[in-house]
Short mmCIF file of C-alpha atoms and ligand atoms in Angstrom, two decimals:
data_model
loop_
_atom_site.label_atom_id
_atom_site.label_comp_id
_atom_site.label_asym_id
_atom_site.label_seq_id
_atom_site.Cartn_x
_atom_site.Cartn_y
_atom_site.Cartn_z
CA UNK A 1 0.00 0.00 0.00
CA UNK A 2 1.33 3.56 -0.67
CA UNK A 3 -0.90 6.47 0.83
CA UNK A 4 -0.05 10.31 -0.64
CA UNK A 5 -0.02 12.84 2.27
CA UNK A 6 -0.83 16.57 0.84
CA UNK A 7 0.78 19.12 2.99
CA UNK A 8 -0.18 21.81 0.99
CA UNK A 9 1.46 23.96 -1.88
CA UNK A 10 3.91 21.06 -3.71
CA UNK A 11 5.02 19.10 -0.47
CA UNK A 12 3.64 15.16 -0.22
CA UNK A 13 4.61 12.85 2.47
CA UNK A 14 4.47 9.10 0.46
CA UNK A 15 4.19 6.71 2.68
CA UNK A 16 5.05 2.53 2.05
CA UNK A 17 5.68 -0.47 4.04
CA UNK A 18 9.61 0.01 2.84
CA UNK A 19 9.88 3.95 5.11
CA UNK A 20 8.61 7.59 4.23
CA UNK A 21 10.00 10.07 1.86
CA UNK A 22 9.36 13.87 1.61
CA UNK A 23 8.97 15.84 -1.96
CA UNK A 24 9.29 19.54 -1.62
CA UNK A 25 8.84 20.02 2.13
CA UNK A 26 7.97 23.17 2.15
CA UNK A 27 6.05 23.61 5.90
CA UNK A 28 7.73 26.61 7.84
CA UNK A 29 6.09 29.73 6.35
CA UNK A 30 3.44 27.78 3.70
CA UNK A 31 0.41 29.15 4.67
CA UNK A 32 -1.70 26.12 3.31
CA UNK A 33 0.79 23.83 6.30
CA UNK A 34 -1.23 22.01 8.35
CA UNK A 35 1.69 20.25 10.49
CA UNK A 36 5.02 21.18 12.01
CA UNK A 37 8.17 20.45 10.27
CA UNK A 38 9.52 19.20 13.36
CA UNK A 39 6.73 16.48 13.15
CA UNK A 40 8.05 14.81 9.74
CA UNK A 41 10.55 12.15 10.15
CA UNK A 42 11.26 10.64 6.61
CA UNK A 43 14.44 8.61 5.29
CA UNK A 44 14.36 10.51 2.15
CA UNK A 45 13.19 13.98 0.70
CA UNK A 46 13.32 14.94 -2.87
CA UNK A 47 13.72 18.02 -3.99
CA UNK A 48 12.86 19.37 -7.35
CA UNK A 49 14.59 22.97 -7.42
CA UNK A 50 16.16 25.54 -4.78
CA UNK A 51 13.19 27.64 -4.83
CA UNK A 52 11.96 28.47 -1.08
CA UNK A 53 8.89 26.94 -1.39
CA UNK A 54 10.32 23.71 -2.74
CA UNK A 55 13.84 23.34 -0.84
CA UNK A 56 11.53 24.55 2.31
CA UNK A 57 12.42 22.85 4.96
CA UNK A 58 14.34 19.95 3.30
CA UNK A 59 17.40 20.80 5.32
CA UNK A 60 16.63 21.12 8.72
CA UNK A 61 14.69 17.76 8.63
CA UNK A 62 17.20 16.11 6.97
CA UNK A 63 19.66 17.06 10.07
CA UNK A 64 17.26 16.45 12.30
CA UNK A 65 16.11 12.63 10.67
CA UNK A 66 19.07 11.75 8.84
CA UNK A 67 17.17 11.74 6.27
CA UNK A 68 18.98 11.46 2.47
CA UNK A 69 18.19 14.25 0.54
CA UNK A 70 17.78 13.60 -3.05
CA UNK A 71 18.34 16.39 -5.91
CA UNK A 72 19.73 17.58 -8.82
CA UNK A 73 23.82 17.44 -8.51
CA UNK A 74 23.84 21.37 -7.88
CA UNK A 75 21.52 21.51 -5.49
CA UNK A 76 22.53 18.31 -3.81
CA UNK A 77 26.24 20.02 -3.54
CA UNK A 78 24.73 23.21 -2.15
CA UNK A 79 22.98 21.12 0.66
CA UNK A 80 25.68 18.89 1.30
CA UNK A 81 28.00 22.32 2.26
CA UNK A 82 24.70 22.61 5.39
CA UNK A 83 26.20 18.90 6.34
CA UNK A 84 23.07 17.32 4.72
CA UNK A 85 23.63 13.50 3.57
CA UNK A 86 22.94 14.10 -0.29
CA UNK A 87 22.52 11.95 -3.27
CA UNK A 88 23.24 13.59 -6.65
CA UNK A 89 21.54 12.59 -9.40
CA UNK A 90 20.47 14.85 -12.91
CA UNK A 91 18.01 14.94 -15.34
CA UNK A 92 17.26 11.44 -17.30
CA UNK A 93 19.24 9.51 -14.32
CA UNK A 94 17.73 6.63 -12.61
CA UNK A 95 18.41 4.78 -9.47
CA UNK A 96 17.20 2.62 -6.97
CA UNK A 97 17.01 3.21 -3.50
CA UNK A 98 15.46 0.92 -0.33
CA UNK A 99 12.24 2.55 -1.22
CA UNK A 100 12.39 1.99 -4.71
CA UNK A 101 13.31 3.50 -8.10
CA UNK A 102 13.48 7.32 -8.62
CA UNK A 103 14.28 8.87 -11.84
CA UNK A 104 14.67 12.50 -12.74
CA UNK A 105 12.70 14.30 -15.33
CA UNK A 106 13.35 17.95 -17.59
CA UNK A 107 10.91 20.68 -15.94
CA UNK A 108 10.58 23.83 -17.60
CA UNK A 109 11.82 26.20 -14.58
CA UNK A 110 14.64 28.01 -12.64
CA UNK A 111 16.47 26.84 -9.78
CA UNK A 112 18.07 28.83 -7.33
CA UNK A 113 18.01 29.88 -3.48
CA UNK A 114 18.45 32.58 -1.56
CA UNK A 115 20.52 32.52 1.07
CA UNK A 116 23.48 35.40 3.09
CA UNK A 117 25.61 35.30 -0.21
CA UNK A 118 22.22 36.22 -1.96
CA UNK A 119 21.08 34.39 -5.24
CA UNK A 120 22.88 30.94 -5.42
CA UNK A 121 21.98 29.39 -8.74
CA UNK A 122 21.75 25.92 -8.66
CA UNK A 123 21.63 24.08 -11.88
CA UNK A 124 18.21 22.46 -13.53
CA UNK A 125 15.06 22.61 -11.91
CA UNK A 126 13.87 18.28 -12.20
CA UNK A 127 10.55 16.75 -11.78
CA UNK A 128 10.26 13.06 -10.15
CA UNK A 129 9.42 9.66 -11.66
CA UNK A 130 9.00 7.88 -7.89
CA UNK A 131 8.39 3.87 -8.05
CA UNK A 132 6.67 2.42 -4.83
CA UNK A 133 5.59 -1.04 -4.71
CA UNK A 134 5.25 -1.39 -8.29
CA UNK A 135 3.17 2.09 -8.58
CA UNK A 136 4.54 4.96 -10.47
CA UNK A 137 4.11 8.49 -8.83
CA UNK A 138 5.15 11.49 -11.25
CA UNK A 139 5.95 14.74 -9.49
CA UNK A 140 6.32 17.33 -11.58
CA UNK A 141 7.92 19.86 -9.70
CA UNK A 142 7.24 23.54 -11.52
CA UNK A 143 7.12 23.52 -14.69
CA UNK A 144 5.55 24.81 -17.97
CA UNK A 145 3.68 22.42 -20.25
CA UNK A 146 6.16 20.69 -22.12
CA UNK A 147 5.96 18.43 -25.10
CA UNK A 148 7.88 15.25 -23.67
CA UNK A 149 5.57 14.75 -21.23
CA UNK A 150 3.92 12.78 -24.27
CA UNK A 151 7.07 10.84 -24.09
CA UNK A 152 6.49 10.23 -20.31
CA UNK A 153 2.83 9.17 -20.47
CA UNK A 154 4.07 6.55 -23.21
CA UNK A 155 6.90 4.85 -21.50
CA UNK A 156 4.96 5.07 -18.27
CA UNK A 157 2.00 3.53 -16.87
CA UNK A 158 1.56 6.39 -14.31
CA UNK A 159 -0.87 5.83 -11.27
CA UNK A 160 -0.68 9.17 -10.07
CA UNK A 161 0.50 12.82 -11.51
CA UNK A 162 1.01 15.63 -9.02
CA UNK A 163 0.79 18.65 -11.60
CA UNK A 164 0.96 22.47 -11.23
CA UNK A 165 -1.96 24.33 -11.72
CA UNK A 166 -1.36 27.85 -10.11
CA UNK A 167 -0.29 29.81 -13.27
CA UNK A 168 2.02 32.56 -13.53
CA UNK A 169 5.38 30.70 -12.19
CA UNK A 170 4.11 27.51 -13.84
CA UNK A 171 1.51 25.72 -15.93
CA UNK A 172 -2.10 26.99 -14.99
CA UNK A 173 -5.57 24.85 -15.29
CA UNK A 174 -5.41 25.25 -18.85
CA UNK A 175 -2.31 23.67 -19.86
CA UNK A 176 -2.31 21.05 -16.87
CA UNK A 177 -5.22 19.71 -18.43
CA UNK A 178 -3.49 19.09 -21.68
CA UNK A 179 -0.68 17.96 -19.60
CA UNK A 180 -3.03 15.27 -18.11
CA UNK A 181 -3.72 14.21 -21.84
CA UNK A 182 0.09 13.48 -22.69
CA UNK A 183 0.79 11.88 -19.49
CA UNK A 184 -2.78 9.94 -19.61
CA UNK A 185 -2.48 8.83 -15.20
CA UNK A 186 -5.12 7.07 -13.73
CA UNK A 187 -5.58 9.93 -11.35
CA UNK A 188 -4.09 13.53 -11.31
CA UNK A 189 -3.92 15.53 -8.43
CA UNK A 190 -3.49 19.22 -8.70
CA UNK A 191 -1.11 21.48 -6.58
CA UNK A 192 0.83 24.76 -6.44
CA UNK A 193 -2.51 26.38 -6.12
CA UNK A 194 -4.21 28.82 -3.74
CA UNK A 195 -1.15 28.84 -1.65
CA UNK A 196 -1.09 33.16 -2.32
CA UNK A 197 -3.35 35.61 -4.57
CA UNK A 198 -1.13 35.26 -7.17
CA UNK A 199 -1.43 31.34 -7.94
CA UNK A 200 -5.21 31.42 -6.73
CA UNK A 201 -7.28 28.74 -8.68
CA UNK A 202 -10.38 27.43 -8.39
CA UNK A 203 -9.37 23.07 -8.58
CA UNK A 204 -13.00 22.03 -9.96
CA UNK A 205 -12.79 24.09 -12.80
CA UNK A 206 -9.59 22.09 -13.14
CA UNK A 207 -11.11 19.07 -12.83
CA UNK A 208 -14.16 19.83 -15.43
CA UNK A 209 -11.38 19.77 -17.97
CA UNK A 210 -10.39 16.13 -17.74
CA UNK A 211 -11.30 13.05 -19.32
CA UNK A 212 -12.75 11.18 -16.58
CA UNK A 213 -12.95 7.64 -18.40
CA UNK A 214 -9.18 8.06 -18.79
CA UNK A 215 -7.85 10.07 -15.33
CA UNK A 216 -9.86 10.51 -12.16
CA UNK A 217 -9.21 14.08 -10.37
CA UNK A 218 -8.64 13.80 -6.80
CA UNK A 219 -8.58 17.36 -5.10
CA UNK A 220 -6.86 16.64 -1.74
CA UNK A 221 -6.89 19.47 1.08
CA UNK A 222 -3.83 19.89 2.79
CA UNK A 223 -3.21 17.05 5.56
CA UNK A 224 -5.73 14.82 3.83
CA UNK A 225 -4.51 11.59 2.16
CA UNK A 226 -4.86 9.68 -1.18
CA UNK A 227 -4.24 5.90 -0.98
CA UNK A 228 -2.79 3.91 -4.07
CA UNK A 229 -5.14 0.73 -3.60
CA UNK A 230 -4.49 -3.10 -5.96
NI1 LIG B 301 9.95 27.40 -8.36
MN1 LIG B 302 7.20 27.01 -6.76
#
């Protein structure tokens, strides 16, 4: 069994008999959090980009958990300098870890964070192809529609798809929609939404734009769960 944890913005706690893994913990600051940082306790956190709402709070957990952090080489580098336990990997790389297999996808994005020496760039901005008991999880990280997502959808059977829909730093409902045709998952759940004023979306009108004989929509509020059942 694998059961999706939303906890709001783009962070998901995935959960499997084999340990728990972060994506984009973002909690300290997210408006949408409805837990404590302090409260997670994964083995692993991926992180898609050095953004502030994606690297979050991907640090201080990992220190705290020993948790490895899993990233893009530059941004793995940058975190190992905090004394975070990184793996690198980069776009189109595979691996497999206790969990399972993670491989790294293009996202159409920046990466960078901002820290005392101000804007540290830190290479390509990745999405996640996560494999958990057999079931294929695709986090998208931010990005803009992009064509090879058709490429994606055919050389995966994806269960789920965790897609942007906030517009203006990333796709909005519109092109998410056609994202969910390339990528054809049996369910899609939107995020990066509603978090401020500027990404504010209404989900259902989302939703009324999919296919429901081929992808289910499955609007989670933040702290609610979605469970990968067969
Ligand atoms: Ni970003
Ligand atoms: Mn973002």
């Amino acid at each position: 069994m694998v059961k999706l944890t939303f906890l709001g913005h783009s962070a998901f706690m995935l959960e499997s008999p084999k340990g728990i893994i972060l994506i984009d913990p973002f909690i300290s600051g997210n408006p949408q959090a409805t837990c404590k940082a302090d409260d997670l306790n994964p083995q692993w956190i991926l992180v898609t980009h050095g953004h502030g709402d994606h690297l979050g709070d991907a640090i201080s957990i990992a220190k705290r958990s020993d948790a490895l952090l899993i990233a893009p080489f530059e941004l793995a580098s940058y975190v190992q300098k905090s004394g975070v336990n990184a793996h690198p990997m980069h776009i189109g790389g595979g691996h497999a870890f206790p969990f399972g297999k993670v491989k790294l996808t293009p996202a159409l994005h920046g990466s960078a964070v901002e820290d005392e020496h101000g804007m540290v760039y830190t290479g390509q901005p990745c999405g996640f192809l996560v494999e958990l008991e057999g079931k294929w999880i695709y986090h998208a990280g931010d990005t803009a529609l992009f064509g090879d997502m058709e490429l994606i959808g055919k050389r995966y059977n994806l269960d789920v798809a965790l897609l942007p829909i906030g517009d203006n730093f990333t796709m909005g409902p519109d092109d998410a929609a056609y994202a969910v045709k390339l990528l054809k998952p049996k369910v899609v759940i939107p995020m990066h939404y509603n978090t401020w004023e500027l990404i504010a979306q209404d989900p259902l009108k989302f939703a009324e734009k999919i296919d429901p004989k081929i992808t289910r929509t499955v609007i989670l509020k933040s702290g609610e769960s979605y469970t990968i059942d067969q």
